[in-house]
C-alpha positions as a Markdown table, in Angstrom:
| # | Residue | x | y | z |
|---|---|---|---|---|
| 1 | Unk | -56.3 | -23.8 | -9.6 |
| 2 | Unk | -54.5 | -26.6 | -7.9 |
| 3 | Unk | -53.7 | -26.3 | -4.2 |
| 4 | Unk | -50.4 | -27.7 | -2.8 |
| 5 | Unk | -50.6 | -31.4 | -1.8 |
| 6 | Unk | -48.1 | -33.9 | -0.6 |
| 7 | Unk | -48.5 | -37.3 | 1.0 |
| 8 | Unk | -46.5 | -40.2 | 2.4 |
| 9 | Unk | -47.1 | -43.7 | 3.9 |
| 10 | Unk | -45.7 | -44.8 | 7.2 |
| 11 | Unk | -45.7 | -48.1 | 9.1 |
| 12 | Unk | -47.7 | -46.7 | 12.0 |
| 13 | Unk | -51.3 | -46.6 | 13.1 |
| 14 | Unk | -53.7 | -43.8 | 12.0 |
| 15 | Unk | -54.0 | -42.9 | 15.7 |
| 16 | Unk | -50.2 | -42.5 | 16.0 |
| 17 | Unk | -50.2 | -40.3 | 12.9 |
| 18 | Unk | -53.0 | -38.2 | 14.3 |
| 19 | Unk | -51.2 | -37.7 | 17.6 |
| 20 | Unk | -48.0 | -36.7 | 15.9 |
| 21 | Unk | -49.7 | -34.2 | 13.6 |
| 22 | Unk | -51.3 | -32.5 | 16.6 |
| 23 | Unk | -47.8 | -32.2 | 18.2 |
| 24 | Unk | -47.1 | -29.2 | 16.0 |
| 25 | Unk | -44.2 | -28.1 | 18.1 |
| 26 | Unk | -42.6 | -31.5 | 17.5 |
| 27 | Unk | -42.5 | -31.2 | 13.7 |
| 28 | Unk | -43.1 | -27.6 | 12.5 |
| 29 | Unk | -41.8 | -25.1 | 15.0 |
| 30 | Unk | -41.1 | -24.6 | 18.6 |
| 31 | Unk | -42.4 | -21.0 | 18.0 |
| 32 | Unk | -46.0 | -22.0 | 18.4 |
| 33 | Unk | -48.2 | -20.3 | 21.0 |
| 34 | Unk | -51.6 | -21.7 | 21.9 |
| 35 | Unk | -53.3 | -25.1 | 21.8 |
| 36 | Unk | -52.8 | -27.2 | 18.6 |
| 37 | Unk | -54.9 | -30.2 | 19.6 |
| 38 | Unk | -58.2 | -28.6 | 20.6 |
| 39 | Unk | -61.1 | -28.1 | 18.2 |
| 40 | Unk | -62.0 | -24.4 | 18.1 |
| 41 | Unk | -58.7 | -23.4 | 19.6 |
| 42 | Unk | -56.3 | -21.0 | 17.9 |
| 43 | Unk | -52.5 | -21.0 | 17.8 |
| 44 | Unk | -49.9 | -18.5 | 16.6 |
| 45 | Unk | -46.9 | -19.3 | 14.5 |
| 46 | Unk | -43.9 | -17.1 | 13.8 |
| 47 | Unk | -40.6 | -17.4 | 12.0 |
| 48 | Unk | -38.3 | -14.5 | 12.6 |
| 49 | Unk | -39.7 | -11.3 | 11.1 |
| 50 | Unk | -40.5 | -13.2 | 7.9 |
| 51 | Unk | -43.7 | -15.1 | 8.6 |
| 52 | Unk | -46.5 | -14.9 | 11.2 |
| 53 | Unk | -49.9 | -16.5 | 11.2 |
| 54 | Unk | -52.9 | -17.2 | 13.4 |
| 55 | Unk | -54.5 | -20.6 | 12.8 |
| 56 | Unk | -57.8 | -22.0 | 14.1 |
| 57 | Unk | -58.1 | -25.8 | 14.6 |
| 58 | Unk | -61.5 | -26.2 | 13.0 |
| 59 | Unk | -61.9 | -30.0 | 12.8 |
| 60 | Unk | -60.4 | -33.0 | 14.7 |
| 61 | Unk | -61.5 | -36.5 | 13.9 |
| 62 | Unk | -59.2 | -38.9 | 15.7 |
| 63 | Unk | -57.2 | -41.1 | 13.4 |
| 64 | Unk | -58.9 | -39.6 | 10.3 |
| 65 | Unk | -58.7 | -35.9 | 9.7 |
| 66 | Unk | -57.4 | -32.5 | 11.0 |
| 67 | Unk | -58.4 | -29.2 | 9.6 |
| 68 | Unk | -56.9 | -25.8 | 10.3 |
| 69 | Unk | -58.2 | -22.4 | 9.0 |
| 70 | Unk | -55.7 | -19.6 | 8.6 |
| 71 | Unk | -57.4 | -16.6 | 10.3 |
| 72 | Unk | -54.5 | -14.1 | 9.7 |
| 73 | Unk | -51.2 | -14.1 | 8.0 |
| 74 | Unk | -48.2 | -11.9 | 7.4 |
| 75 | Unk | -45.3 | -12.4 | 5.0 |
| 76 | Unk | -42.4 | -9.9 | 4.8 |
| 77 | Unk | -41.4 | -11.2 | 1.3 |
| 78 | Unk | -44.5 | -10.9 | -0.7 |
| 79 | Unk | -46.4 | -7.9 | -2.2 |
| 80 | Unk | -49.6 | -9.2 | -0.7 |
| 81 | Unk | -48.5 | -9.9 | 2.9 |
| 82 | Unk | -51.7 | -11.8 | 3.7 |
| 83 | Unk | -51.6 | -14.5 | 1.0 |
| 84 | Unk | -52.5 | -17.4 | 3.4 |
| 85 | Unk | -55.3 | -15.5 | 5.1 |
| 86 | Unk | -58.6 | -17.5 | 4.5 |
| 87 | Unk | -56.8 | -20.6 | 3.3 |
| 88 | Unk | -57.4 | -24.1 | 4.8 |
| 89 | Unk | -54.9 | -26.7 | 5.8 |
| 90 | Unk | -56.1 | -30.3 | 5.7 |
| 91 | Unk | -54.5 | -33.5 | 7.0 |
| 92 | Unk | -56.3 | -36.7 | 5.9 |
| 93 | Unk | -55.2 | -39.9 | 7.5 |
| 94 | Unk | -56.2 | -43.3 | 6.1 |
| 95 | Unk | -55.3 | -46.9 | 6.5 |
| 96 | Unk | -53.7 | -48.5 | 3.4 |
| 97 | Unk | -52.4 | -51.9 | 2.5 |
| 98 | Unk | -48.9 | -50.7 | 3.2 |
| 99 | Unk | -49.6 | -48.8 | 6.4 |
| 100 | Unk | -51.0 | -45.4 | 7.1 |
| 101 | Unk | -51.2 | -42.6 | 4.5 |
| 102 | Unk | -51.0 | -39.0 | 5.6 |
| 103 | Unk | -52.1 | -36.6 | 2.9 |
| 104 | Unk | -51.5 | -32.9 | 3.5 |
| 105 | Unk | -53.3 | -30.3 | 1.4 |
| 106 | Unk | -53.0 | -26.5 | 1.8 |
| 107 | Unk | -56.3 | -25.5 | 0.1 |
| 108 | Unk | -55.8 | -22.1 | -1.4 |
| 109 | Unk | -52.0 | -22.3 | -1.6 |
| 110 | Unk | -51.8 | -22.2 | -5.4 |
| 111 | Unk | -49.0 | -21.6 | -8.0 |
| 112 | Unk | -50.4 | -18.2 | -8.7 |
| 113 | Unk | -49.4 | -17.0 | -5.2 |
| 114 | Unk | -46.1 | -15.1 | -5.0 |
| 115 | Unk | -45.2 | -17.3 | -2.0 |
| 116 | Unk | -46.0 | -20.6 | -3.7 |
| 117 | Unk | -42.4 | -21.7 | -4.3 |
| 118 | Unk | -41.1 | -20.8 | -0.9 |
| 119 | Unk | -44.2 | -22.1 | 0.9 |
| 120 | Unk | -44.4 | -25.4 | -1.0 |
| 121 | Unk | -40.6 | -25.9 | -0.4 |
| 122 | Unk | -41.2 | -25.3 | 3.3 |
| 123 | Unk | -44.2 | -27.5 | 3.6 |
| 124 | Unk | -42.4 | -30.3 | 1.7 |
| 125 | Unk | -39.6 | -30.2 | 4.2 |
| 126 | Unk | -41.8 | -30.0 | 7.3 |
| 127 | Unk | -44.4 | -32.6 | 6.1 |
| 128 | Unk | -42.4 | -35.2 | 4.2 |
| 129 | Unk | -39.3 | -34.8 | 6.4 |
| 130 | Unk | -40.0 | -33.6 | 9.9 |
| 131 | Unk | -43.6 | -34.8 | 10.4 |
| 132 | Unk | -42.9 | -38.2 | 8.8 |
| 133 | Unk | -39.8 | -38.7 | 11.1 |
| 134 | Unk | -41.9 | -37.7 | 14.1 |
| 135 | Unk | -44.5 | -40.4 | 13.2 |
| 136 | Unk | -41.9 | -43.0 | 12.3 |
| 137 | Unk | -39.3 | -42.5 | 15.1 |
| 138 | Unk | -40.9 | -40.2 | 17.7 |
| 139 | Unk | -38.4 | -37.4 | 16.8 |
| 140 | Unk | -39.2 | -34.6 | 14.3 |
| 141 | Unk | -37.0 | -31.8 | 13.2 |
| 142 | Unk | -39.0 | -28.6 | 14.0 |
| 143 | Unk | -37.8 | -25.1 | 13.3 |
| 144 | Unk | -36.0 | -23.7 | 16.4 |
| 145 | Unk | -36.0 | -20.2 | 15.1 |
| 146 | Unk | -33.2 | -20.6 | 12.6 |
| 147 | Unk | -33.7 | -21.2 | 8.9 |
| 148 | Unk | -34.0 | -24.9 | 8.0 |
| 149 | Unk | -34.8 | -24.9 | 4.3 |
| 150 | Unk | -32.9 | -23.3 | 1.5 |
| 151 | Unk | -35.7 | -20.9 | 0.9 |
| 152 | Unk | -35.8 | -19.9 | 4.6 |
| 153 | Unk | -32.0 | -19.3 | 4.5 |
| 154 | Unk | -32.4 | -17.1 | 1.4 |
| 155 | Unk | -35.3 | -15.1 | 2.9 |
| 156 | Unk | -33.5 | -14.6 | 6.2 |
| 157 | Unk | -30.4 | -13.7 | 4.2 |
């Protein structure tokens, strides 16, 4: 089974990418409660009545790697409401000849999951769009509670 992965390269330092990733409210959602930049800390995410999850920051290696573990999850649009529970989200940061590569992998988010299309669409928008913009320009496009992606609009419908 292949987990969802996406990556991009930016003309910024690994340290700048690391700081931006930890600013989860600056690229994913303003609806985050709890610390996102403290190893061992937990934070809660929610999007309307469609998605809620509790995430533990399990690893922070400055300029190199961030790992989150999904402790609990709820989807209103899947038969198995807990599909993300027990999965791991990994950000790997590395210096390349052309800048800094940010590789995002949601280990356990696989095509067999009912949420795969919606979730991979969402992650693609937030990672390759909003997070990349935050790293490059200092301004991301986080979710403010309204649907951003086509999938979110359809689910909120």
